[in-house]
Tab-separated table of C-alpha atoms in Angstrom:
chain	number	residue	atom	x	y	z
H	1	MET	CA	-38.743	92.735	-0.624
H	2	ASP	CA	-36.260	91.644	-3.169
H	3	SER	CA	-37.902	91.315	-6.462
H	4	THR	CA	-35.009	89.465	-8.083
H	5	PRO	CA	-36.005	85.823	-8.477
H	6	ARG	CA	-33.645	83.311	-6.787
H	7	ARG	CA	-32.264	80.668	-9.013
H	8	LYS	CA	-33.487	77.347	-7.885
H	9	SER	CA	-30.659	75.063	-6.834
H	10	GLY	CA	-30.661	71.385	-7.420
H	11	LEU	CA	-29.075	70.843	-3.978
H	12	ASN	CA	-31.049	70.636	-0.825
H	13	LEU	CA	-28.953	72.815	1.461
H	14	PRO	CA	-29.632	73.740	5.034
H	15	SER	CA	-30.665	77.260	5.856
H	16	GLY	CA	-27.869	79.763	6.099
H	17	MET	CA	-25.674	77.808	3.602
H	18	ASN	CA	-25.278	78.698	-0.033
H	19	GLU	CA	-23.730	76.874	-3.015
H	20	THR	CA	-20.544	78.885	-2.784
H	21	SER	CA	-19.574	77.153	0.442
H	22	LEU	CA	-19.536	73.826	-1.384
H	23	ARG	CA	-17.275	73.143	-4.322
H	24	LEU	CA	-15.880	70.059	-5.981
H	25	GLU	CA	-12.190	69.940	-6.922
H	26	THR	CA	-11.103	67.447	-9.616
H	27	PHE	CA	-7.432	66.293	-9.657
H	28	SER	CA	-6.007	65.019	-12.846
H	29	SER	CA	-4.726	61.656	-11.570
H	30	SER	CA	-4.957	58.483	-13.432
H	31	SER	CA	-5.387	56.304	-10.320
H	32	THR	CA	-7.307	58.375	-7.703
H	33	PHE	CA	-9.647	61.330	-7.288
H	34	ARG	CA	-10.648	63.230	-4.197
H	35	ALA	CA	-13.942	64.803	-3.189
H	36	VAL	CA	-13.081	67.865	-1.108
H	37	THR	CA	-15.721	69.557	0.977
H	38	CYS	CA	-14.781	72.996	2.202
H	39	VAL	CA	-16.635	73.968	5.304
H	40	SER	CA	-16.097	76.650	7.818
H	41	SER	CA	-13.928	76.452	10.876
H	42	PRO	CA	-15.301	74.701	13.980
H	43	ARG	CA	-16.843	77.944	15.151
H	44	ALA	CA	-18.475	78.438	11.789
H	45	ILE	CA	-19.847	74.908	11.832
H	46	SER	CA	-22.021	75.836	14.770
H	47	SER	CA	-23.112	79.141	13.458
H	48	LEU	CA	-22.826	78.687	9.678
H	49	SER	CA	-22.697	82.453	9.426
H	50	SER	CA	-19.051	83.300	8.886
H	51	PRO	CA	-18.068	82.274	5.359
H	52	SER	CA	-15.214	84.757	5.338
H	53	LYS	CA	-13.114	82.916	7.930
H	54	THR	CA	-10.402	80.512	7.043
H	55	SER	CA	-11.715	77.088	5.856
H	56	SER	CA	-10.272	73.620	6.547
H	57	CYS	CA	-10.525	70.646	4.168
H	58	SER	CA	-10.869	66.976	4.878
H	59	ASP	CA	-10.618	64.220	2.344
H	60	ARG	CA	-10.880	60.417	1.966
H	61	PHE	CA	-8.977	58.015	-0.290
H	62	ILE	CA	-10.922	56.065	-2.910
H	63	PRO	CA	-8.912	53.393	-4.717
H	64	CYS	CA	-9.164	52.901	-8.421
H	65	ARG	CA	-10.385	49.429	-9.337
H	66	SER	CA	-8.725	49.591	-12.718
H	67	SER	CA	-5.251	49.445	-11.133
H	68	SER	CA	-6.128	46.485	-8.856
H	69	ARG	CA	-5.311	42.863	-9.792
H	70	LEU	CA	-8.761	41.587	-8.966
H	71	GLN	CA	-8.609	38.852	-11.587
H	72	THR	CA	-5.875	37.096	-9.498
H	73	PHE	CA	-8.443	36.404	-6.794
H	74	GLY	CA	-11.290	35.519	-9.133
H	75	LEU	CA	-12.914	38.944	-8.658
H	76	ILE	CA	-14.347	41.319	-11.219
H	77	GLU	CA	-12.180	43.204	-13.632
H	78	LYS	CA	-12.761	46.159	-15.831
H	79	GLY	CA	-12.958	45.214	-19.472
H	80	SER	CA	-9.761	45.662	-21.370
H	81	PRO	CA	-10.569	46.227	-25.053
H	82	VAL	CA	-8.180	44.963	-27.564
H	83	LYS	CA	-6.194	47.608	-29.332
H	84	GLU	CA	-7.093	48.484	-32.844
H	85	GLY	CA	-5.286	46.225	-35.223
H	86	GLY	CA	-4.291	43.746	-32.472
H	87	ASN	CA	-4.640	39.954	-32.557
H	88	GLU	CA	-7.729	39.294	-30.371
H	89	ALA	CA	-7.381	35.523	-30.473
H	90	TYR	CA	-3.776	35.720	-29.280
H	91	ALA	CA	-4.756	38.069	-26.407
H	92	ARG	CA	-7.465	35.648	-25.254
H	93	LEU	CA	-5.042	32.689	-25.374
H	94	LEU	CA	-2.397	34.626	-23.442
H	95	LYS	CA	-4.876	35.606	-20.735
H	96	SER	CA	-6.026	31.994	-20.507
H	97	GLU	CA	-2.416	30.835	-20.031
H	98	LEU	CA	-1.703	33.398	-17.361
H	99	PHE	CA	-4.903	33.410	-15.415
H	100	GLY	CA	-6.809	30.262	-16.339
H	101	SER	CA	-9.530	29.490	-18.812
H	102	ASP	CA	-12.200	31.048	-16.676
H	103	PHE	CA	-10.571	34.439	-16.911
H	104	GLY	CA	-12.603	35.241	-20.031
H	105	SER	CA	-15.848	35.182	-18.123
H	106	PHE	CA	-14.748	38.222	-16.147
H	107	SER	CA	-12.949	40.210	-18.839
H	108	SER	CA	-15.325	39.795	-21.730
H	109	PRO	CA	-15.584	43.078	-23.647
H	110	ALA	CA	-19.171	42.312	-24.371
H	111	GLY	CA	-19.988	43.748	-21.004
H	112	GLY	CA	-22.899	42.329	-19.091
H	113	GLN	CA	-21.332	40.840	-16.018
H	114	GLY	CA	-17.857	41.981	-16.658
H	115	GLY	CA	-18.261	45.731	-16.122
H	116	LEU	CA	-17.728	47.692	-12.978
H	117	GLY	CA	-21.388	48.488	-12.659
H	118	SER	CA	-22.481	44.885	-12.102
H	119	PRO	CA	-20.428	43.207	-9.304
H	120	SER	CA	-19.678	39.530	-9.587
H	121	LYS	CA	-20.962	36.970	-7.096
H	122	ASN	CA	-17.315	36.207	-6.317
H	123	MET	CA	-16.653	39.616	-4.923
H	124	LEU	CA	-14.343	39.482	-1.892
H	125	ARG	CA	-14.095	35.696	-2.233
H	126	PHE	CA	-10.766	34.010	-2.906
H	127	LYS	CA	-10.478	31.793	-5.877
H	128	THR	CA	-10.296	28.050	-5.231
H	129	ASP	CA	-7.084	26.551	-6.556
H	130	HIS	CA	-7.903	23.498	-8.625
H	131	SER	CA	-4.796	21.479	-9.465
H	132	GLY	CA	-5.860	20.716	-12.966
H	133	PRO	CA	-5.193	21.907	-16.465
H	134	ASN	CA	-6.656	25.366	-15.590
H	135	SER	CA	-3.804	26.091	-13.181
H	136	PRO	CA	-1.309	28.581	-14.617
H	137	TYR	CA	1.507	26.327	-13.287
H	138	SER	CA	0.361	23.121	-14.998
H	139	PRO	CA	1.029	22.158	-18.622
H	140	SER	CA	-1.725	23.139	-21.030
H	141	ILE	CA	-2.147	23.721	-24.733
H	142	LEU	CA	1.136	25.594	-25.016
H	143	GLY	CA	2.857	22.888	-23.017
H	144	HIS	CA	1.758	20.214	-25.439
H	145	ASP	CA	2.936	22.305	-28.355
H	146	SER	CA	6.422	22.528	-26.797
H	147	GLY	CA	6.702	18.800	-26.197
H	148	ILE	CA	5.878	18.807	-22.460
H	149	SER	CA	3.504	16.047	-21.389
H	150	SER	CA	0.926	16.703	-18.704
H	151	GLU	CA	1.340	13.098	-17.459
H	152	SER	CA	4.689	13.928	-15.938
H	153	SER	CA	3.046	16.018	-13.222
H	154	THR	CA	0.153	13.676	-12.363
H	155	THR	CA	1.625	10.201	-12.802
H	156	PRO	CA	2.636	8.701	-9.403
H	157	ARG	CA	6.250	7.690	-8.877
H	158	PRO	CA	6.841	4.153	-10.115
H	159	PRO	CA	7.892	1.481	-7.595
H	160	ARG	CA	11.593	1.168	-6.890
H	161	LYS	CA	13.325	-1.426	-9.081
H	162	VAL	CA	15.446	-4.066	-7.325
H	163	PRO	CA	17.958	-6.165	-9.327
H	164	LYS	CA	16.703	-9.696	-9.679
H	165	THR	CA	20.140	-11.346	-9.769
H	166	PRO	CA	23.004	-11.311	-7.244
H	167	HIS	CA	26.024	-9.212	-8.211
H	168	LYS	CA	28.472	-11.608	-6.619
H	169	VAL	CA	28.484	-15.259	-5.571
H	170	LEU	CA	30.955	-16.898	-3.156
H	171	ASP	CA	31.384	-20.660	-2.768
H	172	ALA	CA	31.060	-21.649	0.893
H	173	PRO	CA	31.975	-25.373	1.292
H	174	SER	CA	30.603	-27.096	4.436
H	175	LEU	CA	28.018	-24.356	5.078
H	176	GLN	CA	25.525	-26.393	7.144
H	177	ASP	CA	21.929	-26.802	6.157
H	178	ASP	CA	20.516	-26.376	9.765
H	179	PHE	CA	17.582	-24.073	10.458
H	180	TYR	CA	18.597	-23.404	14.091
H	181	LEU	CA	22.196	-22.219	13.445
H	182	ASN	CA	23.357	-18.601	12.742
H	183	LEU	CA	26.602	-18.823	10.736
H	184	VAL	CA	26.861	-15.491	8.864
H	185	ASP	CA	27.424	-11.932	10.177
H	186	TRP	CA	28.688	-8.649	8.616
H	187	SER	CA	30.616	-6.204	10.841
H	188	SER	CA	30.447	-2.417	10.928
H	189	GLN	CA	33.985	-2.467	9.601
H	190	ASN	CA	32.871	-4.233	6.388
H	191	VAL	CA	34.205	-7.646	7.229
H	192	LEU	CA	32.069	-10.750	6.678
H	193	ALA	CA	32.352	-13.663	9.062
H	194	VAL	CA	31.231	-17.142	8.032
H	195	GLY	CA	31.273	-20.382	10.014
H	196	LEU	CA	32.249	-23.348	7.811
H	197	GLY	CA	32.457	-26.621	9.646
H	198	ALA	CA	34.965	-26.177	12.515
H	199	CYS	CA	36.454	-22.940	11.088
H	200	VAL	CA	35.537	-19.296	10.964
H	201	TYR	CA	36.625	-17.335	7.876
H	202	LEU	CA	36.761	-13.549	7.472
H	203	TRP	CA	36.122	-11.982	4.096
H	204	THR	CA	37.081	-8.305	3.691
H	205	ALA	CA	34.621	-6.676	1.321
H	206	SER	CA	36.932	-3.834	0.243
H	207	ASN	CA	39.645	-6.073	-1.252
H	208	SER	CA	38.056	-9.596	-1.219
H	209	LYS	CA	40.732	-10.849	1.084
H	210	VAL	CA	39.956	-14.105	2.935
H	211	THR	CA	41.416	-14.913	6.365
H	212	ARG	CA	40.926	-17.984	8.478
H	213	LEU	CA	40.240	-16.731	11.942
H	214	CYS	CA	40.173	-20.023	13.921
H	215	ASP	CA	39.822	-23.847	13.806
H	216	LEU	CA	37.996	-25.518	16.582
H	217	GLY	CA	39.417	-28.954	15.823
H	218	PRO	CA	37.871	-32.245	14.867
H	219	ASN	CA	35.710	-32.592	17.998
H	220	ASP	CA	33.874	-29.288	17.723
H	221	SER	CA	32.120	-27.092	15.155
H	222	VAL	CA	30.903	-23.572	14.735
H	223	CYS	CA	27.201	-22.996	15.512
H	224	SER	CA	26.925	-19.191	15.622
H	225	VAL	CA	28.975	-16.024	14.961
H	226	GLN	CA	28.259	-12.443	16.000
H	227	TRP	CA	30.291	-9.228	15.733
H	228	THR	CA	30.338	-6.523	18.382
H	229	ARG	CA	28.672	-3.308	17.298
H	230	GLU	CA	32.056	-1.655	16.903
H	231	GLY	CA	33.186	-4.459	14.659
H	232	SER	CA	36.502	-5.158	16.398
H	233	TYR	CA	35.615	-8.392	18.314
H	234	ILE	CA	33.619	-11.426	17.235
H	235	SER	CA	31.977	-14.029	19.422
H	236	ILE	CA	31.717	-17.696	18.358
H	237	GLY	CA	29.244	-20.183	19.722
H	238	THR	CA	30.414	-23.803	19.520
H	239	HIS	CA	28.754	-27.230	19.410
H	240	LEU	CA	30.182	-28.095	22.817
H	241	GLY	CA	28.449	-25.095	24.410
H	242	GLN	CA	31.335	-22.671	24.699
H	243	VAL	CA	31.308	-18.983	23.831
H	244	GLN	CA	34.638	-17.700	22.531
H	245	VAL	CA	35.534	-14.031	21.942
H	246	TRP	CA	38.210	-13.217	19.327
H	247	ASP	CA	40.009	-10.054	18.244
H	248	GLY	CA	39.049	-9.814	14.597
H	249	THR	CA	41.924	-7.565	13.621
H	250	GLN	CA	44.746	-9.531	15.293
H	251	CYS	CA	43.070	-12.957	14.944
H	252	LYS	CA	43.680	-13.715	18.661
H	253	ARG	CA	41.327	-15.331	21.127
H	254	VAL	CA	40.499	-13.046	24.034
H	255	ARG	CA	38.120	-15.079	26.186
H	256	THR	CA	36.451	-18.480	26.472
H	257	MET	CA	33.271	-18.751	28.533
H	258	GLY	CA	31.220	-21.786	29.425
H	259	GLY	CA	27.857	-22.331	31.014
H	260	HIS	CA	25.788	-24.058	28.346
H	261	GLN	CA	25.378	-27.801	28.425
H	262	THR	CA	25.064	-28.210	24.660
H	263	ARG	CA	25.445	-26.232	21.446
H	264	THR	CA	25.288	-22.453	21.501
H	265	SER	CA	23.131	-21.746	18.436
H	266	VAL	CA	22.576	-17.972	18.676
H	267	LEU	CA	24.449	-14.919	19.980
H	268	ALA	CA	23.504	-11.215	20.427
H	269	TRP	CA	25.616	-8.276	21.551
H	270	ASN	CA	24.406	-5.013	22.982
H	271	SER	CA	26.707	-2.136	23.861
H	272	ARG	CA	28.118	-3.854	26.983
H	273	THR	CA	27.061	-7.496	27.341
H	274	LEU	CA	26.679	-10.673	25.245
H	275	ALA	CA	23.593	-12.869	25.286
H	276	SER	CA	23.808	-16.506	24.178
H	277	GLY	CA	20.999	-19.005	23.511
H	278	SER	CA	21.427	-22.789	23.536
H	279	ARG	CA	19.774	-26.090	22.911
H	280	ASP	CA	19.640	-26.419	26.697
H	281	ARG	CA	16.718	-23.857	26.529
H	282	ASN	CA	18.626	-21.206	28.547
H	283	ILE	CA	19.822	-17.698	27.776
H	284	LEU	CA	23.048	-16.578	29.451
H	285	GLN	CA	24.236	-13.021	29.907
H	286	HIS	CA	28.020	-12.545	29.680
H	287	ASP	CA	29.947	-9.533	30.693
H	288	LEU	CA	33.655	-9.413	29.681
H	289	ARG	CA	34.398	-7.018	32.496
H	290	VAL	CA	33.857	-9.643	35.171
H	291	SER	CA	35.700	-12.965	35.673
H	292	SER	CA	32.685	-15.238	35.910
H	293	ASP	CA	31.426	-16.995	32.778
H	294	HIS	CA	27.967	-15.386	32.986
H	295	VAL	CA	26.335	-12.801	35.124
H	296	SER	CA	22.665	-13.969	34.770
H	297	LYS	CA	20.531	-16.774	33.375
H	298	LEU	CA	17.135	-16.238	31.661
H	299	ILE	CA	14.803	-19.203	31.865
H	300	GLY	CA	11.565	-19.194	29.927
H	301	HIS	CA	11.803	-21.310	26.794
H	302	LYS	CA	10.790	-24.942	26.704
H	303	SER	CA	12.902	-25.899	23.705
H	304	GLU	CA	16.034	-24.773	21.880
H	305	VAL	CA	16.631	-21.010	21.612
H	306	CYS	CA	17.360	-20.160	18.011
H	307	GLY	CA	16.569	-16.417	17.740
H	308	LEU	CA	17.988	-13.609	19.817
H	309	LYS	CA	18.031	-9.814	19.168
H	310	TRP	CA	18.653	-6.737	21.322
H	311	SER	CA	16.587	-3.637	20.679
H	312	HIS	CA	18.530	-0.649	19.348
H	313	ASP	CA	18.323	1.139	22.687
H	314	ASP	CA	19.583	-1.938	24.629
H	315	ARG	CA	16.393	-1.907	26.827
H	316	GLU	CA	14.804	-5.073	25.556
H	317	LEU	CA	15.912	-8.508	24.419
H	318	ALA	CA	13.700	-10.600	22.152
H	319	SER	CA	14.194	-14.382	21.961
H	320	GLY	CA	12.557	-17.034	19.815
H	321	GLY	CA	12.585	-20.782	20.298
H	322	ASN	CA	11.603	-24.110	18.899
H	323	ASP	CA	8.699	-24.028	21.365
H	324	ASN	CA	6.933	-21.562	19.029
H	325	GLN	CA	7.294	-18.815	21.671
H	326	LEU	CA	8.466	-15.239	21.251
H	327	LEU	CA	9.654	-13.782	24.594
H	328	VAL	CA	10.668	-10.246	25.416
H	329	TRP	CA	12.962	-9.497	28.365
H	330	ASN	CA	14.239	-6.340	30.020
H	331	GLN	CA	17.360	-5.660	32.026
H	332	HIS	CA	15.544	-5.469	35.374
H	333	SER	CA	14.003	-8.962	35.576
H	334	GLN	CA	15.045	-12.550	34.932
H	335	LEU	CA	11.495	-13.378	33.868
H	336	PRO	CA	10.016	-12.405	30.461
H	337	VAL	CA	7.905	-9.252	30.421
H	338	LEU	CA	5.995	-10.507	27.319
H	339	THR	CA	5.137	-14.029	26.250
H	340	LEU	CA	3.758	-14.116	22.698
H	341	THR	CA	2.368	-17.397	21.512
H	342	GLU	CA	0.624	-16.621	18.218
H	343	HIS	CA	3.228	-18.389	16.103
H	344	THR	CA	2.571	-22.059	15.326
H	345	ALA	CA	6.156	-22.995	14.414
H	346	ALA	CA	9.706	-22.333	15.559
H	347	VAL	CA	10.592	-18.584	15.822
H	348	LYS	CA	14.124	-17.932	14.552
H	349	ALA	CA	13.602	-14.696	12.511
H	350	ILE	CA	13.548	-11.618	14.715
H	351	ALA	CA	14.177	-7.946	13.884
H	352	TRP	CA	13.719	-4.651	15.732
H	353	SER	CA	12.672	-1.623	13.768
H	354	PRO	CA	15.333	1.168	13.654
H	355	HIS	CA	12.620	3.683	12.746
H	356	GLN	CA	10.068	3.149	15.530
H	357	SER	CA	10.702	2.364	19.200
H	358	GLY	CA	9.074	-0.829	20.453
H	359	LEU	CA	8.263	-2.220	17.001
H	360	LEU	CA	9.291	-5.842	16.692
H	361	ALA	CA	8.971	-8.231	13.702
H	362	SER	CA	9.102	-12.027	14.027
H	363	GLY	CA	8.782	-14.919	11.541
H	364	GLY	CA	7.592	-18.519	12.040
H	365	GLY	CA	8.723	-21.785	10.578
H	366	THR	CA	7.165	-24.125	8.046
H	367	ALA	CA	3.886	-24.688	9.855
H	368	ASP	CA	3.382	-20.985	10.470
H	369	ARG	CA	4.893	-19.081	7.468
H	370	CYS	CA	3.846	-15.718	8.862
H	371	ILE	CA	5.651	-12.480	9.674
H	372	ARG	CA	4.052	-10.798	12.660
H	373	PHE	CA	4.548	-7.235	13.906
H	374	TRP	CA	4.310	-6.394	17.597
H	375	ASN	CA	4.115	-3.374	19.834
H	376	THR	CA	6.264	-4.414	22.797
H	377	THR	CA	5.004	-1.542	24.924
H	378	ASN	CA	1.581	-3.238	25.349
H	379	GLY	CA	2.117	-6.641	23.688
H	380	HIS	CA	-0.441	-6.104	20.927
H	381	GLN	CA	-0.043	-7.647	17.548
H	382	LEU	CA	-0.146	-4.870	14.973
H	383	ASN	CA	-0.304	-6.838	11.761
H	384	HIS	CA	0.747	-10.052	10.092
H	385	VAL	CA	1.294	-11.375	6.601
H	386	ASP	CA	1.345	-14.964	5.290
H	387	THR	CA	4.512	-15.402	3.178
H	388	GLY	CA	3.601	-18.866	1.850
H	389	SER	CA	6.876	-20.510	3.065
H	390	GLN	CA	9.139	-21.000	6.074
H	391	VAL	CA	10.505	-17.710	7.453
H	392	CYS	CA	14.215	-18.143	8.231
H	393	ASN	CA	15.496	-14.566	8.724
H	394	LEU	CA	14.350	-10.950	8.994
H	395	ALA	CA	16.376	-7.735	8.690
H	396	TRP	CA	15.033	-4.185	8.834
H	397	SER	CA	16.582	-1.571	6.510
H	398	LYS	CA	18.067	1.456	8.323
H	399	ASN	CA	17.824	3.563	5.148
H	400	VAL	CA	14.148	3.165	4.258
H	401	ASN	CA	11.133	1.781	6.179
H	402	GLU	CA	11.338	-1.634	4.560
H	403	LEU	CA	12.445	-5.091	5.623
H	404	VAL	CA	13.817	-8.176	3.944
H	405	SER	CA	12.936	-11.819	4.716
H	406	THR	CA	14.550	-15.045	3.584
H	407	HIS	CA	12.630	-18.220	3.249
H	408	GLY	CA	12.949	-22.017	3.154
H	409	TYR	CA	10.360	-24.655	2.345
H	410	SER	CA	8.977	-24.496	-0.173
H	411	GLN	CA	10.001	-21.583	-2.357
H	412	ASN	CA	13.561	-20.675	-1.063
H	413	GLN	CA	12.964	-17.015	-1.992
H	414	ILE	CA	14.078	-13.606	-0.680
H	415	MET	CA	11.336	-10.987	-0.278
H	416	VAL	CA	11.516	-7.226	0.321
H	417	TRP	CA	8.524	-5.650	2.079
H	418	LYS	CA	7.368	-2.065	2.486
H	419	TYR	CA	6.155	-1.159	5.956
H	420	PRO	CA	3.484	-0.539	7.158
H	421	SER	CA	1.568	-1.377	3.971
H	422	LEU	CA	3.294	-4.777	3.757
H	423	SER	CA	3.333	-4.593	-0.014
H	424	LYS	CA	5.937	-6.576	-1.824
H	425	VAL	CA	8.819	-4.486	-3.290
H	426	ALA	CA	10.643	-7.461	-4.817
H	427	THR	CA	10.866	-11.241	-4.796
H	428	LEU	CA	14.343	-12.634	-5.487
H	429	VAL	CA	15.252	-16.270	-6.281
H	430	GLY	CA	18.602	-17.906	-6.854
H	431	HIS	CA	19.317	-20.371	-4.064
H	432	SER	CA	18.440	-23.962	-4.682
H	433	MET	CA	17.984	-24.749	-0.957
H	434	ARG	CA	16.610	-23.037	2.165
H	435	VAL	CA	17.949	-19.512	2.553
H	436	LEU	CA	19.007	-19.996	6.219
H	437	TYR	CA	21.446	-17.168	6.719
H	438	LEU	CA	21.243	-13.366	6.247
H	439	ALA	CA	23.466	-10.349	6.993
H	440	MET	CA	23.456	-6.714	5.923
H	441	SER	CA	26.326	-4.515	4.854
H	442	PRO	CA	27.333	-1.521	7.003
H	443	ASP	CA	25.907	1.009	4.573
H	444	GLY	CA	22.535	-0.820	4.571
H	445	GLN	CA	22.350	-1.245	0.787
H	446	THR	CA	23.549	-4.792	0.254
H	447	ILE	CA	22.501	-8.066	1.870
H	448	VAL	CA	24.297	-11.431	1.782
H	449	THR	CA	22.346	-14.671	1.933
H	450	GLY	CA	23.600	-18.166	2.598
H	451	ALA	CA	22.009	-21.537	2.021
H	452	GLY	CA	22.577	-25.246	2.224
H	453	ASP	CA	23.594	-25.143	-1.454
H	454	GLU	CA	26.937	-23.896	-0.089
H	455	THR	CA	26.831	-20.462	-1.693
H	456	LEU	CA	26.822	-16.951	-0.399
H	457	ARG	CA	25.006	-14.503	-2.693
H	458	PHE	CA	25.220	-10.709	-2.563
H	459	TRP	CA	22.103	-8.681	-3.496
H	460	ASN	CA	21.631	-4.887	-3.868
H	461	VAL	CA	18.155	-4.420	-2.410
H	462	PHE	CA	18.003	-1.086	-0.558
H	463	PRO	CA	18.863	2.496	-1.624
H	464	SER	CA	21.430	4.624	0.150
H	465	MET	CA	20.437	6.784	3.098
H	466	LYS	CA	21.313	10.134	1.505
H	467	THR	CA	19.996	9.673	-2.020
H	468	GLN	CA	16.853	7.619	-2.498
H	469	THR	CA	17.827	6.480	-5.970
H	470	PRO	CA	17.148	3.096	-7.556
H	471	VAL	CA	19.696	0.439	-6.711
H	472	LYS	CA	22.143	-0.247	-9.489
H	473	ASP	CA	22.851	-3.647	-10.877
H	474	THR	CA	26.612	-3.122	-10.606
H	475	GLY	CA	27.781	-3.267	-7.062
H	476	LEU	CA	31.002	-2.827	-5.168
H	477	TRP	CA	32.473	-6.006	-6.556
H	478	SER	CA	32.583	-7.338	-10.001
H	479	LEU	CA	30.135	-10.046	-10.937
H	480	GLY	CA	31.685	-13.433	-10.570
H	481	ARG	CA	32.001	-16.589	-8.555
H	482	THR	CA	34.894	-17.064	-6.138
H	483	GLN	CA	35.641	-19.206	-3.100
H	484	ILE	CA	35.651	-17.962	0.519
H	485	ARG	CA	38.322	-20.414	1.468
């Protein structure tokens, strides 16, 4: 019996294993340490009786929390004491600027909840980003000191400013004050056509050159004008019911077509055919590729047809009349596919949205005063707004989702609307009589309006398509008043 007393170990080891088989190796690394347990080979594990055989070591990686950026995710952080002689107030302010004002609650040197021994409740939970002054990317105390205002990042963009005065005015003698006529149109080649009495004049916007296209003589007068989409040919509707087609570049008449019994007050081109509306309540479809005057007749209105517009995809034709009806036609039937009767006055103002298929806007006369919006797919009215005066024309901007309306009794104003909120962008005044005529420039920025006061006024109301910048007061032409003939 061994009389030497065994030194009592603080480890509870299994039988057959002594303290020499277990040792702890410490590595001098600033970021990691390893606990290495040396045990016997697989055979020795079962027997635990061969300490002399070759041992194998296994280890596991334990990350160092001090090198992790836990404060970025709102987690705990090891306290970082300020160096001796350092500026403690500046260090706190710098941390607040970089990580937010709540950073100090985790990095307080006072200990408590900031040490490694007492985990935070936000452990393994991402920090919620509040877009306020605490955000490291928003202006704060240092921003104010450097002259940067925090209001610049939170203040909503101000509404777009539209010049309140026209940048050019043209005298248009003999411009008729007739609600049912359509005497002004602007081509895609930047040429403005105006019907004055029995003549049609062309005004080239690039050089302000005026050309008289035609004279119908003492027994006839111009009731409507409409350019083709390419801008090379122009159609003219006459008081005697004719439809004439002219070459706008060579000033030569190409075709004369009959079919209407009285004045042709409205015209509308699509990519292939021409539609004409008349006081005889009929709509005729003309095709220049065939010899007959018209290829079809659309019967549906009970009074004069004064509004006519093709959709941008050429699939639907909308017509308005003095019978207070708005009809929608397609190319496969000579009967209207939609009959909309919500207006209580003549419907002359019609415009298809270039931004949404099947969206149609229409405006009513003096007794109605409303602009109504329709879904032509199902015939439902989407919205309406009471403008307070007779709606004479509508035009949708192709650059932004806005539209412009011109008005007659009793305010004679021009209004720009934002869709779909129907909030007013601008209200323009300048004409002394009903603003009966409206056309838009090819770039979609300028509109021209005509009235019974025998003036044409040019307004910059829409921004350009590429740069959504406020419209400038100075336009393409110098401010002044000239004559169109």
